mmCIF file of C-alpha atoms and ligand atoms in Angstrom:
data_model
loop_
_atom_site.group_PDB
_atom_site.id
_atom_site.type_symbol
_atom_site.label_atom_id
_atom_site.label_comp_id
_atom_site.label_asym_id
_atom_site.label_seq_id
_atom_site.Cartn_x
_atom_site.Cartn_y
_atom_site.Cartn_z
ATOM 1 C CA MET A 16 -42.692 120.452 -21.118
ATOM 2 C CA GLU A 17 -45.727 121.616 -23.095
ATOM 3 C CA PRO A 18 -47.471 124.616 -21.498
ATOM 4 C CA THR A 19 -51.113 124.374 -20.474
ATOM 5 C CA ILE A 20 -53.036 126.936 -22.512
ATOM 6 C CA ILE A 21 -55.599 128.540 -20.209
ATOM 7 C CA SER A 22 -58.895 128.583 -22.066
ATOM 8 C CA GLY A 23 -60.885 131.620 -21.014
ATOM 9 C CA LYS A 24 -63.587 130.383 -23.342
ATOM 10 C CA GLU A 25 -63.912 127.105 -21.434
ATOM 11 C CA VAL A 26 -63.776 128.715 -17.967
ATOM 12 C CA SER A 27 -66.247 131.426 -18.953
ATOM 13 C CA ASN A 28 -68.618 128.776 -20.306
ATOM 14 C CA SER A 29 -68.571 126.951 -17.002
ATOM 15 C CA VAL A 30 -69.216 130.245 -15.124
ATOM 16 C CA LYS A 31 -72.088 130.994 -17.525
ATOM 17 C CA ASP A 32 -73.565 127.507 -16.984
ATOM 18 C CA GLU A 33 -73.597 128.131 -13.213
ATOM 19 C CA ILE A 34 -75.219 131.539 -13.690
ATOM 20 C CA ALA A 35 -77.842 130.089 -16.063
ATOM 21 C CA LEU A 36 -78.768 127.529 -13.384
ATOM 22 C CA GLU A 37 -79.161 130.292 -10.786
ATOM 23 C CA VAL A 38 -81.323 132.307 -13.185
ATOM 24 C CA GLU A 39 -83.546 129.252 -13.721
ATOM 25 C CA LYS A 40 -83.945 128.933 -9.934
ATOM 26 C CA ILE A 41 -84.826 132.617 -9.556
ATOM 27 C CA LYS A 42 -87.383 132.438 -12.355
ATOM 28 C CA SER A 43 -88.970 129.192 -11.180
ATOM 29 C CA SER A 44 -89.449 130.629 -7.703
ATOM 30 C CA GLY A 45 -91.295 133.593 -9.216
ATOM 31 C CA GLY A 46 -88.379 136.052 -9.053
ATOM 32 C CA LYS A 47 -87.639 138.791 -11.569
ATOM 33 C CA THR A 48 -85.401 138.066 -14.570
ATOM 34 C CA PRO A 49 -81.987 139.690 -13.925
ATOM 35 C CA HIS A 50 -81.458 142.580 -16.317
ATOM 36 C CA LEU A 51 -78.157 144.125 -17.471
ATOM 37 C CA ALA A 52 -77.988 147.341 -19.485
ATOM 38 C CA ALA A 53 -75.080 148.857 -21.387
ATOM 39 C CA ILE A 54 -74.570 152.398 -22.635
ATOM 40 C CA LEU A 55 -72.460 152.804 -25.747
ATOM 41 C CA VAL A 56 -71.420 156.315 -26.766
ATOM 42 C CA GLY A 57 -70.177 156.706 -30.351
ATOM 43 C CA GLU A 58 -69.211 154.230 -33.017
ATOM 44 C CA ASP A 59 -65.817 152.862 -31.922
ATOM 45 C CA GLY A 60 -65.528 149.455 -33.634
ATOM 46 C CA ALA A 61 -63.883 147.595 -30.740
ATOM 47 C CA SER A 62 -66.334 149.020 -28.188
ATOM 48 C CA ARG A 63 -69.270 147.997 -30.367
ATOM 49 C CA THR A 64 -67.892 144.447 -30.588
ATOM 50 C CA TYR A 65 -67.459 144.244 -26.790
ATOM 51 C CA VAL A 66 -70.942 145.573 -26.070
ATOM 52 C CA ASN A 67 -72.550 143.212 -28.590
ATOM 53 C CA ALA A 68 -70.702 140.294 -26.989
ATOM 54 C CA LYS A 69 -72.031 141.367 -23.576
ATOM 55 C CA VAL A 70 -75.619 141.505 -24.860
ATOM 56 C CA LYS A 71 -75.214 138.060 -26.463
ATOM 57 C CA ALA A 72 -73.846 136.671 -23.191
ATOM 58 C CA CYS A 73 -76.982 137.933 -21.398
ATOM 59 C CA GLU A 74 -79.143 135.882 -23.762
ATOM 60 C CA ARG A 75 -76.959 132.822 -23.120
ATOM 61 C CA VAL A 76 -77.592 132.886 -19.338
ATOM 62 C CA GLY A 77 -81.251 133.986 -19.481
ATOM 63 C CA PHE A 78 -80.765 137.629 -18.430
ATOM 64 C CA GLY A 79 -82.724 140.454 -19.944
ATOM 65 C CA SER A 80 -80.528 143.067 -21.639
ATOM 66 C CA THR A 81 -80.852 146.626 -22.882
ATOM 67 C CA LEU A 82 -78.407 148.429 -25.137
ATOM 68 C CA VAL A 83 -78.594 152.223 -25.056
ATOM 69 C CA LYS A 84 -76.769 153.703 -28.057
ATOM 70 C CA LEU A 85 -75.863 157.381 -27.944
ATOM 71 C CA ASP A 86 -74.237 159.516 -30.637
ATOM 72 C CA ALA A 87 -70.536 160.378 -30.362
ATOM 73 C CA ASP A 88 -71.438 164.052 -29.873
ATOM 74 C CA THR A 89 -73.725 163.340 -26.894
ATOM 75 C CA SER A 90 -72.983 165.892 -24.183
ATOM 76 C CA GLU A 91 -71.749 164.912 -20.738
ATOM 77 C CA GLU A 92 -75.007 166.216 -19.272
ATOM 78 C CA GLU A 93 -77.116 164.043 -21.598
ATOM 79 C CA LEU A 94 -75.059 160.994 -20.664
ATOM 80 C CA LEU A 95 -75.410 161.776 -16.945
ATOM 81 C CA ASN A 96 -79.194 162.074 -17.451
ATOM 82 C CA THR A 97 -79.301 158.655 -19.121
ATOM 83 C CA ILE A 98 -77.307 157.200 -16.222
ATOM 84 C CA ASN A 99 -79.748 158.739 -13.798
ATOM 85 C CA GLN A 100 -82.670 157.132 -15.619
ATOM 86 C CA LEU A 101 -81.033 153.705 -15.375
ATOM 87 C CA ASN A 102 -80.206 154.326 -11.703
ATOM 88 C CA ASN A 103 -83.916 154.862 -11.074
ATOM 89 C CA ASP A 104 -85.235 152.075 -13.308
ATOM 90 C CA ASN A 105 -86.264 149.207 -11.011
ATOM 91 C CA ASP A 106 -86.154 146.679 -13.834
ATOM 92 C CA ILE A 107 -82.413 147.291 -14.440
ATOM 93 C CA ASP A 108 -80.305 145.405 -11.883
ATOM 94 C CA GLY A 109 -76.951 146.615 -13.143
ATOM 95 C CA PHE A 110 -75.456 148.585 -16.008
ATOM 96 C CA ILE A 111 -72.178 149.591 -17.559
ATOM 97 C CA VAL A 112 -70.959 152.540 -19.568
ATOM 98 C CA GLN A 113 -68.601 151.141 -22.199
ATOM 99 C CA LEU A 114 -65.173 152.817 -22.042
ATOM 100 C CA PRO A 115 -63.382 154.640 -23.545
ATOM 101 C CA LEU A 116 -65.694 157.644 -23.828
ATOM 102 C CA PRO A 117 -65.266 160.537 -26.302
ATOM 103 C CA SER A 118 -62.679 163.008 -24.991
ATOM 104 C CA HIS A 119 -65.231 165.761 -24.175
ATOM 105 C CA ILE A 120 -66.733 163.525 -21.450
ATOM 106 C CA ASP A 121 -65.132 163.136 -18.011
ATOM 107 C CA GLU A 122 -64.906 159.367 -17.397
ATOM 108 C CA GLN A 123 -64.440 159.734 -13.648
ATOM 109 C CA LYS A 124 -67.565 161.880 -13.335
ATOM 110 C CA VAL A 125 -69.504 159.289 -15.322
ATOM 111 C CA THR A 126 -68.202 156.390 -13.211
ATOM 112 C CA GLU A 127 -69.170 158.169 -10.003
ATOM 113 C CA ALA A 128 -72.675 158.924 -11.329
ATOM 114 C CA ILE A 129 -73.548 155.210 -11.464
ATOM 115 C CA ALA A 130 -75.488 154.061 -8.370
ATOM 116 C CA PRO A 131 -73.040 151.869 -6.385
ATOM 117 C CA GLY A 132 -75.699 149.123 -6.147
ATOM 118 C CA LYS A 133 -75.785 148.879 -9.952
ATOM 119 C CA ASP A 134 -72.051 149.288 -10.608
ATOM 120 C CA VAL A 135 -71.491 145.856 -12.157
ATOM 121 C CA ASP A 136 -68.218 146.931 -13.829
ATOM 122 C CA GLY A 137 -66.893 147.486 -10.294
ATOM 123 C CA PHE A 138 -65.235 150.841 -11.124
ATOM 124 C CA HIS A 139 -67.113 153.063 -8.632
ATOM 125 C CA PRO A 140 -65.063 154.302 -5.624
ATOM 126 C CA VAL A 141 -67.520 152.495 -3.307
ATOM 127 C CA SER A 142 -66.914 149.168 -5.089
ATOM 128 C CA LEU A 143 -63.128 149.657 -5.051
ATOM 129 C CA GLY A 144 -63.199 150.659 -1.366
ATOM 130 C CA LYS A 145 -65.240 147.587 -0.438
ATOM 131 C CA MET A 146 -62.804 145.396 -2.372
ATOM 132 C CA LEU A 147 -59.929 146.809 -0.272
ATOM 133 C CA LEU A 148 -61.872 146.018 2.913
ATOM 134 C CA ASP A 149 -62.806 142.463 1.788
ATOM 135 C CA LEU A 150 -66.509 143.363 1.929
ATOM 136 C CA PRO A 151 -69.007 141.780 -0.491
ATOM 137 C CA SER A 152 -68.906 143.989 -3.568
ATOM 138 C CA PHE A 153 -68.662 144.142 -7.319
ATOM 139 C CA LEU A 154 -65.058 143.253 -8.180
ATOM 140 C CA PRO A 155 -63.677 144.929 -11.313
ATOM 141 C CA ALA A 156 -64.624 142.506 -14.077
ATOM 142 C CA THR A 157 -61.243 141.838 -15.721
ATOM 143 C CA PRO A 158 -59.187 141.225 -12.538
ATOM 144 C CA ALA A 159 -62.029 139.125 -11.085
ATOM 145 C CA GLY A 160 -62.090 137.058 -14.281
ATOM 146 C CA ILE A 161 -58.353 136.424 -13.989
ATOM 147 C CA VAL A 162 -58.759 135.244 -10.386
ATOM 148 C CA GLU A 163 -61.482 132.868 -11.613
ATOM 149 C CA MET A 164 -59.111 131.468 -14.266
ATOM 150 C CA LEU A 165 -56.395 130.827 -11.679
ATOM 151 C CA ARG A 166 -58.975 129.100 -9.443
ATOM 152 C CA HIS A 167 -60.321 126.942 -12.278
ATOM 153 C CA TYR A 168 -56.859 125.664 -13.233
ATOM 154 C CA ASN A 169 -55.807 125.205 -9.576
ATOM 155 C CA ILE A 170 -52.749 127.354 -10.152
ATOM 156 C CA PRO A 171 -50.941 127.706 -6.819
ATOM 157 C CA THR A 172 -50.705 131.325 -5.684
ATOM 158 C CA GLU A 173 -49.964 131.241 -1.932
ATOM 159 C CA GLY A 174 -46.502 132.585 -1.178
ATOM 160 C CA LYS A 175 -45.750 133.045 -4.882
ATOM 161 C CA HIS A 176 -44.251 136.165 -6.397
ATOM 162 C CA CYS A 177 -46.816 137.845 -8.644
ATOM 163 C CA VAL A 178 -45.666 140.667 -10.897
ATOM 164 C CA VAL A 179 -48.326 142.883 -12.476
ATOM 165 C CA ILE A 180 -47.333 145.156 -15.370
ATOM 166 C CA GLY A 181 -49.582 148.230 -15.529
ATOM 167 C CA ARG A 182 -51.342 150.172 -12.775
ATOM 168 C CA SER A 183 -54.577 151.276 -14.461
ATOM 169 C CA HIS A 184 -57.585 151.730 -12.213
ATOM 170 C CA ILE A 185 -59.571 149.089 -14.089
ATOM 171 C CA VAL A 186 -56.970 146.330 -14.446
ATOM 172 C CA GLY A 187 -53.473 146.563 -12.954
ATOM 173 C CA SER A 188 -54.134 148.248 -9.600
ATOM 174 C CA PRO A 189 -57.163 146.144 -8.566
ATOM 175 C CA MET A 190 -55.356 143.050 -9.866
ATOM 176 C CA SER A 191 -52.480 143.713 -7.480
ATOM 177 C CA VAL A 192 -54.965 144.057 -4.594
ATOM 178 C CA LEU A 193 -56.757 140.787 -5.402
ATOM 179 C CA MET A 194 -53.514 138.813 -5.731
ATOM 180 C CA ALA A 195 -52.296 140.120 -2.354
ATOM 181 C CA ARG A 196 -55.559 139.400 -0.491
ATOM 182 C CA ASN A 197 -55.705 136.803 2.252
ATOM 183 C CA ALA A 198 -57.648 134.412 0.018
ATOM 184 C CA ASN A 199 -57.253 131.583 -2.432
ATOM 185 C CA PRO A 200 -56.375 132.503 -5.139
ATOM 186 C CA GLY A 201 -54.383 135.237 -3.444
ATOM 187 C CA ASN A 202 -51.747 135.388 -0.709
ATOM 188 C CA CYS A 203 -49.105 136.322 -3.261
ATOM 189 C CA THR A 204 -46.235 138.687 -2.676
ATOM 190 C CA VAL A 205 -47.064 141.293 -5.302
ATOM 191 C CA THR A 206 -44.879 143.685 -7.263
ATOM 192 C CA LEU A 207 -46.878 146.311 -9.171
ATOM 193 C CA THR A 208 -44.855 147.784 -12.047
ATOM 194 C CA HIS A 209 -45.446 150.772 -14.339
ATOM 195 C CA SER A 210 -43.688 153.073 -16.791
ATOM 196 C CA ARG A 211 -41.299 154.450 -14.121
ATOM 197 C CA THR A 212 -40.210 151.003 -12.918
ATOM 198 C CA GLN A 213 -36.484 150.362 -13.140
ATOM 199 C CA ASN A 214 -35.112 146.948 -14.112
ATOM 200 C CA LEU A 215 -38.493 145.758 -15.357
ATOM 201 C CA ASN A 216 -37.009 142.778 -17.223
ATOM 202 C CA GLU A 217 -35.265 141.438 -14.100
ATOM 203 C CA ILE A 218 -38.367 141.929 -11.957
ATOM 204 C CA CYS A 219 -40.545 140.114 -14.489
ATOM 205 C CA ALA A 220 -38.018 137.282 -14.755
ATOM 206 C CA SER A 221 -38.418 136.660 -11.019
ATOM 207 C CA ALA A 222 -42.210 136.257 -11.262
ATOM 208 C CA ASP A 223 -43.960 132.964 -10.605
ATOM 209 C CA ILE A 224 -47.105 134.618 -11.950
ATOM 210 C CA LEU A 225 -46.813 137.459 -14.482
ATOM 211 C CA ILE A 226 -49.950 139.451 -15.292
ATOM 212 C CA VAL A 227 -49.488 141.814 -18.216
ATOM 213 C CA ALA A 228 -51.769 144.838 -18.729
ATOM 214 C CA ILE A 229 -49.473 147.341 -20.412
ATOM 215 C CA GLY A 230 -51.360 147.949 -23.660
ATOM 216 C CA LYS A 231 -48.340 147.442 -25.956
ATOM 217 C CA PRO A 232 -48.508 144.629 -28.539
ATOM 218 C CA GLU A 233 -46.099 141.729 -27.872
ATOM 219 C CA PHE A 234 -44.165 143.726 -25.251
ATOM 220 C CA VAL A 235 -43.278 140.746 -23.060
ATOM 221 C CA THR A 236 -40.614 138.534 -24.603
ATOM 222 C CA ALA A 237 -39.148 135.175 -23.525
ATOM 223 C CA ASP A 238 -36.130 136.727 -21.771
ATOM 224 C CA MET A 239 -38.541 138.461 -19.336
ATOM 225 C CA VAL A 240 -40.126 135.190 -18.204
ATOM 226 C CA LYS A 241 -38.971 132.584 -15.695
ATOM 227 C CA GLU A 242 -38.993 128.906 -16.693
ATOM 228 C CA GLY A 243 -42.244 127.325 -15.408
ATOM 229 C CA ALA A 244 -44.049 130.647 -14.847
ATOM 230 C CA THR A 245 -47.747 131.360 -15.294
ATOM 231 C CA VAL A 246 -48.354 134.250 -17.712
ATOM 232 C CA ILE A 247 -51.710 136.026 -18.035
ATOM 233 C CA ASP A 248 -52.038 138.348 -21.032
ATOM 234 C CA VAL A 249 -54.664 141.076 -20.632
ATOM 235 C CA GLY A 250 -53.774 143.156 -23.706
ATOM 236 C CA ILE A 251 -55.942 143.257 -26.818
ATOM 237 C CA HIS A 252 -54.744 144.933 -30.010
ATOM 238 C CA ARG A 253 -56.377 144.984 -33.419
ATOM 239 C CA ILE A 254 -53.598 144.758 -35.980
ATOM 240 C CA GLU A 255 -54.511 145.436 -39.621
ATOM 241 C CA ASP A 256 -54.285 142.246 -41.654
ATOM 242 C CA SER A 257 -55.721 142.157 -45.159
ATOM 243 C CA SER A 258 -55.529 138.348 -45.232
ATOM 244 C CA LYS A 259 -58.301 138.217 -42.602
ATOM 245 C CA LYS A 260 -61.982 138.559 -43.475
ATOM 246 C CA SER A 261 -62.399 141.114 -40.678
ATOM 247 C CA GLY A 262 -59.394 143.102 -41.933
ATOM 248 C CA PHE A 263 -57.517 142.674 -38.658
ATOM 249 C CA ARG A 264 -56.036 140.097 -36.304
ATOM 250 C CA LEU A 265 -55.804 140.240 -32.541
ATOM 251 C CA LEU A 266 -52.556 140.354 -30.586
ATOM 252 C CA GLY A 267 -51.901 140.486 -26.871
ATOM 253 C CA ASP A 268 -49.240 142.216 -24.761
ATOM 254 C CA VAL A 269 -47.170 139.005 -24.790
ATOM 255 C CA LYS A 270 -45.136 137.499 -27.637
ATOM 256 C CA PHE A 271 -47.105 134.298 -27.324
ATOM 257 C CA ASP A 272 -45.094 131.612 -29.138
ATOM 258 C CA GLU A 273 -41.685 132.307 -27.608
ATOM 259 C CA VAL A 274 -43.076 133.002 -24.127
ATOM 260 C CA ALA A 275 -45.381 129.953 -24.134
ATOM 261 C CA ALA A 276 -42.347 127.699 -24.627
ATOM 262 C CA LYS A 277 -41.131 128.686 -21.118
ATOM 263 C CA CYS A 278 -44.464 128.621 -19.279
ATOM 264 C CA GLU A 279 -46.337 126.067 -17.242
ATOM 265 C CA PHE A 280 -49.579 127.989 -17.835
ATOM 266 C CA ILE A 281 -50.305 130.802 -20.292
ATOM 267 C CA SER A 282 -53.482 132.583 -21.412
ATOM 268 C CA PRO A 283 -53.788 133.302 -25.150
ATOM 269 C CA VAL A 284 -55.235 136.283 -27.034
ATOM 270 C CA PRO A 285 -57.937 135.890 -28.212
ATOM 271 C CA GLY A 286 -59.749 133.301 -26.078
ATOM 272 C CA GLY A 287 -58.056 134.135 -22.770
ATOM 273 C CA VAL A 288 -58.907 137.032 -20.484
ATOM 274 C CA GLY A 289 -61.496 138.615 -22.853
ATOM 275 C CA PRO A 290 -64.270 136.039 -22.342
ATOM 276 C CA MET A 291 -63.594 136.041 -18.576
ATOM 277 C CA THR A 292 -64.282 139.778 -18.345
ATOM 278 C CA ILE A 293 -67.764 139.178 -19.736
ATOM 279 C CA ALA A 294 -68.375 136.218 -17.414
ATOM 280 C CA SER A 295 -67.450 138.392 -14.396
ATOM 281 C CA LEU A 296 -69.842 141.082 -15.543
ATOM 282 C CA LEU A 297 -72.668 138.538 -15.593
ATOM 283 C CA LYS A 298 -71.605 137.278 -12.159
ATOM 284 C CA ASN A 299 -71.690 140.834 -10.807
ATOM 285 C CA THR A 300 -75.178 141.328 -12.249
ATOM 286 C CA LEU A 301 -76.394 138.223 -10.446
ATOM 287 C CA LEU A 302 -74.737 139.529 -7.270
ATOM 288 C CA ALA A 303 -76.594 142.838 -7.737
ATOM 289 C CA VAL A 304 -79.867 140.882 -7.707
ATOM 290 C CA GLN A 305 -78.796 138.867 -4.640
ATOM 291 C CA LEU A 306 -77.586 141.919 -2.682
ATOM 292 C CA LYS A 307 -80.945 143.632 -3.322
ATOM 293 C CA SER A 308 -83.029 140.783 -1.919
HETATM 294 P P1 NAP B 28 -53.654 151.649 -19.548
HETATM 295 O O1 NAP B 28 -54.658 152.403 -18.761
HETATM 296 O O2 NAP B 28 -53.152 152.183 -20.828
HETATM 297 O O3 NAP B 28 -52.410 151.362 -18.575
HETATM 298 C C1 NAP B 28 -51.205 150.874 -19.046
HETATM 299 C C2 NAP B 28 -50.246 150.744 -17.896
HETATM 300 O O4 NAP B 28 -49.015 150.248 -18.420
HETATM 301 C C3 NAP B 28 -49.936 152.055 -17.173
HETATM 302 O O5 NAP B 28 -50.001 151.862 -15.779
HETATM 303 C C4 NAP B 28 -48.529 152.392 -17.628
HETATM 304 O O6 NAP B 28 -47.740 153.017 -16.646
HETATM 305 C C5 NAP B 28 -47.947 151.021 -17.882
HETATM 306 N N1 NAP B 28 -46.830 151.101 -18.816
HETATM 307 C C6 NAP B 28 -46.780 151.774 -19.993
HETATM 308 N N2 NAP B 28 -45.551 151.627 -20.557
HETATM 309 C C7 NAP B 28 -44.828 150.875 -19.708
HETATM 310 C C8 NAP B 28 -43.496 150.397 -19.732
HETATM 311 N N3 NAP B 28 -42.669 150.649 -20.747
HETATM 312 N N4 NAP B 28 -43.087 149.639 -18.707
HETATM 313 C C9 NAP B 28 -43.914 149.345 -17.664
HETATM 314 N N5 NAP B 28 -45.183 149.771 -17.589
HETATM 315 C C10 NAP B 28 -45.643 150.532 -18.607
HETATM 316 O O7 NAP B 28 -54.154 150.166 -19.894
HETATM 317 P P2 NAP B 28 -55.355 149.237 -19.351
HETATM 318 O O8 NAP B 28 -56.646 149.945 -19.488
HETATM 319 O O9 NAP B 28 -54.989 148.632 -18.041
HETATM 320 O O10 NAP B 28 -55.290 148.114 -20.485
HETATM 321 C C11 NAP B 28 -54.117 147.384 -20.765
HETATM 322 C C12 NAP B 28 -54.384 146.462 -21.948
HETATM 323 O O11 NAP B 28 -55.406 145.537 -21.580
HETATM 324 C C13 NAP B 28 -54.896 147.166 -23.199
HETATM 325 O O12 NAP B 28 -54.387 146.488 -24.336
HETATM 326 C C14 NAP B 28 -56.405 146.971 -23.128
HETATM 327 O O13 NAP B 28 -57.016 146.984 -24.404
HETATM 328 C C15 NAP B 28 -56.482 145.601 -22.512
HETATM 329 N N6 NAP B 28 -57.720 145.324 -21.765
HETATM 330 C C16 NAP B 28 -58.299 144.113 -21.986
HETATM 331 C C17 NAP B 28 -59.428 143.758 -21.282
HETATM 332 C C18 NAP B 28 -60.048 142.409 -21.521
HETATM 333 O O14 NAP B 28 -61.185 142.199 -21.171
HETATM 334 N N7 NAP B 28 -59.299 141.461 -22.066
HETATM 335 C C19 NAP B 28 -59.978 144.635 -20.348
HETATM 336 C C20 NAP B 28 -59.345 145.862 -20.110
HETATM 337 C C21 NAP B 28 -58.200 146.192 -20.822
HETATM 338 P P3 NAP B 28 -48.025 154.531 -16.090
HETATM 339 O O15 NAP B 28 -49.164 154.365 -15.109
HETATM 340 O O16 NAP B 28 -46.763 154.919 -15.440
HETATM 341 O O17 NAP B 28 -48.402 155.351 -17.279
#
């Protein structure tokens, strides 16, 4: 059976269409244009691409956007001051600080400096705590985008075994929480795996839904996947390739061709989880506006 390729591009477009309609309604009833800001520190190529894509997505849905670019040698104090300015700027509904940050800056300190009401990346302890308690909050953008994909394709989750590879604070851990929630999508029995997990291959091969956020190119191979499984690939890797105009090609954490042959549903890289992360960020920004009013 041919696998269904989950198109993050298609799902994110439908999410963006819904948001654009909401923005129209807000504007036509005299409300303020939602406004998302992003802080980019340094010149990392991938980060610049992500931030530019986020700004472009704002235009697509009718949001205002602001990009604050800071030099790579910006001090932690200067960055915290910039965050404080955005916290106090009434025109900015939500903002993100693009990660990773230069090594002289403490990412946790930066995350905690963002006002919880503007934390549209959903990384602040208040947002994560509210997620655990099922309270309305900003869900971390990548896991929330994956839930949206599962919903869009009506992929059954209740009672299924979901295996998550990776326990990062921004992807794997919150993903495991969302898949275990009493919700649809959700209600899975979840196994969260990491670098100390024993028998990883066997555990993965028992998954109905396998979500891979390990950060190692093409780590998951066909022998790790059950026939008929759903596989979601979060990884993004730029691999040098002189035959490409950009000089690189993108690979995920999953060896796509051989794994796809066993799957019922699989998300590709690029065009899978990436666009969904941006759509969730826009959704969170709209929520920031709604929670304020
Ligand atoms: P991360 O912080 O590097 O975490 C990687 C996780 O994988 C860790 O929990 C680590 O375990 C685990 N791991 C490492 N080696 C392992 C092994 N051999 N077996 C089992 N687990 C292992 O990564 P991340 O930030 O979650 O990102 C993961 C990938 O997703 C990266 O490629 C990143 O670029 C991509 N990403 C994509 C998006 C998007 O929008 N598409 C968003 C975010 C991230 P320990 O905890 O034990 O070290």
